[in-house]
């Protein structure tokens, strides 16, 4: 691909991008949020039409007017936003669009058998081929997407942040499959914000910044990570995790106290305490039930047993408004579907939980609201600026900042963060870590869930390990290392 | 991937509702045994348990209150004959709704088809050549109207509600102009003979209904067309990226429904021996209600032909039981509302019950 | 006083002129008769009164059981109701079809099954489909209204407006045709025409627009006194009174207004809402093999057509008692 | 997460459509200047340009074809008086649709309110005490029906389409039972005097319409209630997790619409001087059409009162122009369909045009 230009109304997403991929290599595509990575691969997949530029395949110039035409060439894509149909079964999703059929009638038995083979090849034979995809965990859905890509005769596989919803073990598994493919001569384009993954799997790197190529075909060996970061962000970022305070904050007042909390079928007997100024991390495998714990504390799910206290006062079960009134805020896992009003202005998304503050007898004073939102976005460095802009047009990292701004404005006592840096680039990531630490220092109690063990260990003061709905271990973050956490998570030997 | 992209027609119940949905989905999943024959049975009984219970209750009420006036074969056939028009249209509507659309113009299309197929000129030609001319006219008009709906929606970008509302007004207006607002009487003996006939005691129009139902079931559940319909309704963007031509498929769906309206027009022409611009008034609401009560999601992505057929039969049986019992119109409509809500709530409870087992 | 939910009129005797006199003979209890009854939806007063007077007449006879099906404007449903009656084996069916032609096949089926059908108001298109036909005179109604208006406005240059009912019904077309033909006799024509759906709301909306369309009007014929309530409200709202109006059907409100003579309504053309009641009576006679009292014939005649008289302040007292409540 | 959770009523046009939508949205965004006064103007003209153009065209056609019979003040007031009932209901409907719901029962609720407010007993009491008794009855019945709708939808988990369809049947049935299917004539002089009056040449009912429109605009655009409505309709799950009580808010929305139906009932009672179970027949379709043509998203999350008012006025003006020109009903309905589609397509083109500038 060369000189690819793609414009959206008001945005030049790609301004002349070059990319060349060779058979059998893993070509990594990196760049900050909004750099244009997803847009580029959508052009490659025939989902978008470029305004300018040339795409060549096997040396011959070609056009990709529809997704089908790309598939016919052997280009399979796993999109960043998992594109599956929730009510169709696993097998039906995998063969959607290229169904195994005779005379228009679908061949169910053949489809299911083929699906089982594919899933087994991916090391996930346990996923039922006839289950509805909507009922699978995000990680399993990711596997289905993989299987979908492999169900075609693939020569170029494009993976857009496949590891975002996967934990360590899953990522290893993914890499095994990718290596198997490259060994067969398949070319792979790999997009990720986790630079250490790129070190492990990548052969060459292309760096995008603001819609143009700043470097292409860099060999992975011999390009230091700091150089990559500099290319991506235009500056060097040194401290990824902010330093912990010197006095352990466990000595502060307990703010959030959870006792014997249980949700039937998901987790049981969760006890935890978060003190003012403390950051507590929840580590565990995907599907261990950490999101559910946060959501239950927040009242978004009705606990079947146990109590939640904030500043000593017990909250009503299953009531989000009660939790919010008591000073809890949640930045949920699925930003777009659970947190944001995508088509509404940034300022409205920020003030939605505290709008009564800007209203007299229910009537809003719009200016005060907007001004406050502007202050916040400026202090969080949300880009692009402009609080009237629809949140949809912001990049993932900036969207996450908007969610945090919502709770900053609310001046929460307790902040629950579920995967706060999922899909967020390196630069924004360190800003978010910094922000969380600043919040804690101002006396907020923070509970963080993350699938990246490194993140939990780096950010939190104290770590809880969750396995199959049970808290199996608790310790100071300084006293536990990554492999120990992984051991606990996998085998669950209680210390 | 959002777990449940909650749509316009979902209740705004938030978590509880989302939970119910998930539960329902899983119930459907869990209740489905592997074998092919049993799959049919399992899904039929598991998913539609509430409806089956409602229908059985209704039949018990009918049998108790009206005795063998209700239980006779003749009465059953009367119910089915009545159900045929609504049934055929509702099956087509199931496809459109499953594919994420809606069609308010079915009654008007039916009227226009019935009028067009019974103009003097058409009848003349039918008598001169073959009565299939009338069939062709009805199906052709239905398909044509469906095509216009589909093109406006898929390529014109007009929302289905508005496009088909416009079609409602226009098609009925055109039907009135063509018929000069007069009822057109059918005088093609061969046509009347064919549609008025019975096969081993079963009227042809009931057979037609049954055939359309079976055809619809196969099409939705056993063909790539059906798969794609579910995909287009469930997640149009994913369907597009999977290489499905979503726009063209959408057009097909409306044409299919248009053809169903044409078939329903033929049934109604045969029953009344007339074509009229007043045929099918308010059919759209009944059809949509039958489909949704049957369990098809109004937001698309999930559809059930068996449920739709049950919904239609419940509606018509309700009317029949009321008639047999000599109830006043107003009581009927008061009760009808209550029964609809009760059936839906029952359906929900039973669906979530079967999860826990 | 005009509110109509007083049920004082339940005492009203619908025995009718002659049969009351003959109480000794035809009204004498005979064998049990089961009559199926089906009519369009009672979505306006006249139609409501049709079903109600049929019920009332049936209640007067101990030997009549009337089975009333849900009123409906859906021919498909009405057909199935008649089929149900055939299945049940009723003795006779009184049928006021939503659309006469569309109900013909099923009526024929009933006749073939040996069940006499009494066709009321809207005629079948096959004479064999009914044993007896009781018809209002829609064309005659239009003629009566037209003739009355002719008398009043003379031959000069007059603006005449017409507010029709549901345009797609044959009865509306017949009324309009009669009206047009009668006006043509005196060299007049309909200058403005709207349709109002037989509802009060429709009458109000249609008349509001009509009054704007024609700034000067000499006469209005409104097909139906039910929608007339709305029409009169619109006229009052607009503060217009330079014309006179003729109603249709003959509701008791309309007659009271004519009697009081305080509004634009000068006359109305009666369209009896008791025709279905007549149908029930005839059905009973048929099944019991009796004849019509004042006729010499030994069989009930095939066709009874009712008369459409014009009611004015002069003769209103004669009609006011049989008028229906809108 | 799919980028645009495309909903039931969105066309299935896939990319092109998604692109158009986004373009529209951004156009609306971009075209909005910062100042408060100019924001009103900008959004009014920018977003509703297509509708304004359509209305102006219609008025030109009216003025050319009917001269000063169309342009007179009297005629304008006639149009507005006719628009009042539909207008008040449509404004309430704008809230429900913006909040992600739909209500098919508005016509039936209006009928029930009108009947309840005009029973002999109510009128008696009104004459004995104060005519406000009738107002209270109408508003109370409307609010009550809305409450039942809201509870069924928000807490019962019944989809809005079905819950309100059931209410449609039940409320009309009840209205018929209460009124015994008779038209109830109002004989409370004080009531008729109040609603029949004019203030500086403007009829009270037109004033009511204007007040409801202004109130609706303020409520939607300037209050926390409106903001919550947009949030609940745009993404109910996000709204819930942001601490909004989505269920309770949903109930409020339906009650609000119920009250609007009550107000519309009062307007209709005053105009026709009657209460009747036939009032408001098919009002639901007209109201939804007016709202959607006005630019409110049927899938929720975006609503415009100004657009709704324009939609209503276009509809009533259309009928007025047709009647002034003595066109037949059939031609009207044929053309109405074409005009609806033309207006919507025009609106789209103009919206995307204004992006590029
Ligand atoms: N459909 C669209 N309409 C308008 N703007 C868009 C659209 N899709 C992307 N953009 C804009 O184009 C730019 C590039 O977006 P893209 O999604 O390609 O970034 P990315 O590099 O994949 O970021 P991330 O790391 O967050 O996935 C961003 O500014 C984004 O806001
Ligand atoms: N929509 C759903 N339907 C059925 N089961 C679900 C659903 N969502 C989650 N689960 C189940 O609940 C359990 C916990 O899931 P969840 O993914 O929330 O855990 P988690 O620890 O938060 O993982 P993550 O790292 O993805 O946040 C798993 O067993 C999962 O399969
Ligand atoms: Mg991306
Ligand atoms: Mg989780």
XYZ file of C-alpha atoms in Angstrom, chain C residues 122-314:
193
model
C -75.633 -3.081 2.128
C -76.744 -5.320 -0.676
C -75.094 -8.540 -1.843
C -74.202 -8.744 -5.480
C -76.048 -12.011 -5.991
C -79.813 -12.174 -5.354
C -79.501 -15.842 -4.381
C -77.281 -14.992 -1.446
C -80.153 -13.711 0.654
C -83.660 -14.881 1.361
C -84.762 -11.400 2.342
C -83.103 -8.087 1.738
C -83.879 -5.101 3.940
C -82.477 -2.031 2.312
C -82.179 1.526 3.309
C -82.361 3.821 0.368
C -78.996 5.462 0.060
C -79.535 6.800 -3.402
C -82.969 7.975 -2.337
C -81.432 9.697 0.648
C -79.191 11.720 -1.607
C -82.142 12.493 -3.828
C -84.273 13.630 -0.882
C -81.498 15.874 0.389
C -80.885 17.254 -3.085
C -84.538 17.919 -3.728
C -84.956 19.680 -0.391
C -81.964 21.894 -1.099
C -83.271 22.619 -4.581
C -86.554 23.761 -3.123
C -84.773 26.069 -0.747
C -82.176 27.683 -3.003
C -84.107 27.732 -6.254
C -82.369 27.956 -9.580
C -80.011 30.837 -8.875
C -76.276 30.752 -8.500
C -75.823 28.922 -5.205
C -72.776 27.428 -3.469
C -73.573 23.934 -2.294
C -71.254 21.815 -0.202
C -71.322 18.162 0.673
C -69.757 16.429 3.652
C -69.659 12.732 2.882
C -68.957 9.817 5.181
C -66.407 7.123 4.437
C -65.639 7.684 0.821
C -64.759 4.150 -0.069
C -68.113 2.672 0.955
C -70.636 2.028 -1.793
C -73.351 3.561 0.367
C -71.482 6.864 0.399
C -71.089 6.721 -3.343
C -74.808 5.998 -3.748
C -75.768 8.902 -1.531
C -73.461 11.240 -3.401
C -74.787 10.055 -6.730
C -78.390 10.618 -5.667
C -77.509 14.036 -4.361
C -75.731 14.978 -7.545
C -78.578 13.756 -9.728
C -81.217 15.586 -7.729
C -79.217 18.807 -7.791
C -78.780 18.493 -11.519
C -82.574 18.563 -11.863
C -82.607 22.145 -10.639
C -79.398 23.157 -12.348
C -77.199 23.040 -9.264
C -74.009 21.187 -8.572
C -71.784 20.309 -5.650
C -69.170 23.032 -5.362
C -67.146 21.642 -2.479
C -66.978 18.141 -1.200
C -65.100 16.633 1.745
C -65.311 13.314 3.556
C -65.384 12.895 7.317
C -65.200 9.202 8.234
C -68.500 9.161 10.159
C -66.758 10.373 13.318
C -67.289 13.526 15.310
C -63.618 14.318 15.112
C -63.550 13.747 11.381
C -66.635 15.925 10.939
C -65.045 18.753 12.854
C -61.767 18.591 10.960
C -63.352 18.231 7.536
C -65.839 21.031 8.145
C -63.152 23.396 9.463
C -61.213 23.039 6.266
C -64.349 23.156 4.157
C -65.422 26.462 5.675
C -62.052 27.892 4.737
C -62.300 26.520 1.228
C -65.656 28.188 0.651
C -66.002 31.634 2.179
C -69.662 31.890 1.148
C -71.962 28.908 1.240
C -75.693 28.608 0.661
C -76.369 25.037 1.663
C -74.549 22.030 3.075
C -75.598 18.436 3.017
C -73.939 16.377 5.666
C -74.418 12.647 5.102
C -74.493 11.661 8.716
C -75.741 13.200 11.929
C -73.060 11.509 14.029
C -70.299 13.330 12.303
C -72.769 16.196 12.184
C -72.096 16.901 15.857
C -68.534 17.720 14.878
C -69.625 19.599 11.774
C -71.910 21.808 13.836
C -69.144 22.401 16.363
C -66.839 23.510 13.562
C -69.507 25.823 12.191
C -70.027 27.310 15.600
C -66.287 27.721 16.140
C -66.012 29.513 12.828
C -69.011 31.668 13.669
C -70.654 31.075 10.311
C -74.402 31.081 9.777
C -75.044 32.391 6.279
C -76.187 28.954 5.079
C -78.498 26.171 6.110
C -77.603 22.568 6.572
C -79.355 19.295 5.895
C -78.366 16.271 7.898
C -78.554 12.577 7.302
C -79.579 9.415 9.161
C -81.757 11.234 11.709
C -80.231 11.219 15.160
C -82.226 12.489 18.076
C -79.753 15.335 18.603
C -80.290 16.480 15.075
C -84.041 16.297 15.422
C -83.995 18.243 18.643
C -81.914 20.906 16.991
C -84.332 21.023 14.050
C -87.234 21.268 16.421
C -85.601 24.088 18.357
C -84.806 25.819 15.066
C -81.921 27.721 16.627
C -79.063 26.636 14.395
C -78.122 26.115 10.807
C -79.561 22.616 10.798
C -82.921 22.878 9.067
C -83.645 19.342 8.073
C -82.352 15.824 8.071
C -82.967 12.836 5.843
C -83.901 9.751 7.811
C -82.002 6.579 7.306
C -83.608 4.170 9.725
C -81.267 2.578 12.231
C -83.933 0.033 13.020
C -83.434 -1.921 9.812
C -81.426 -4.643 11.490
C -84.185 -4.961 14.066
C -86.552 -5.432 11.182
C -84.178 -8.052 9.888
C -84.341 -9.926 13.178
C -88.099 -9.817 13.133
C -88.222 -11.070 9.588
C -85.768 -13.828 10.400
C -87.985 -15.025 13.184
C -91.037 -15.001 10.972
C -89.169 -16.874 8.274
C -87.991 -19.614 10.560
C -91.369 -19.931 12.188
C -92.939 -19.938 8.736
C -95.185 -16.998 9.398
C -96.086 -14.233 6.998
C -95.946 -10.464 7.240
C -99.000 -9.294 9.085
C -100.498 -6.654 6.861
C -99.681 -8.347 3.597
C -101.747 -10.918 1.839
C -98.673 -12.913 0.859
C -98.163 -16.187 2.674
C -94.405 -15.812 2.515
C -92.148 -13.081 3.732
C -91.250 -10.969 0.679
C -87.785 -11.044 -0.823
C -87.097 -7.378 -0.563
C -88.092 -4.589 1.766
C -86.830 -1.142 0.938
C -87.187 1.552 3.534
C -88.125 5.095 2.766
C -85.872 8.092 3.257
C -88.148 10.952 4.336
C -86.958 14.501 4.945
C -87.555 15.673 8.507
C -88.081 19.379 9.004
C -89.454 21.488 11.816
C -92.919 20.782 10.441
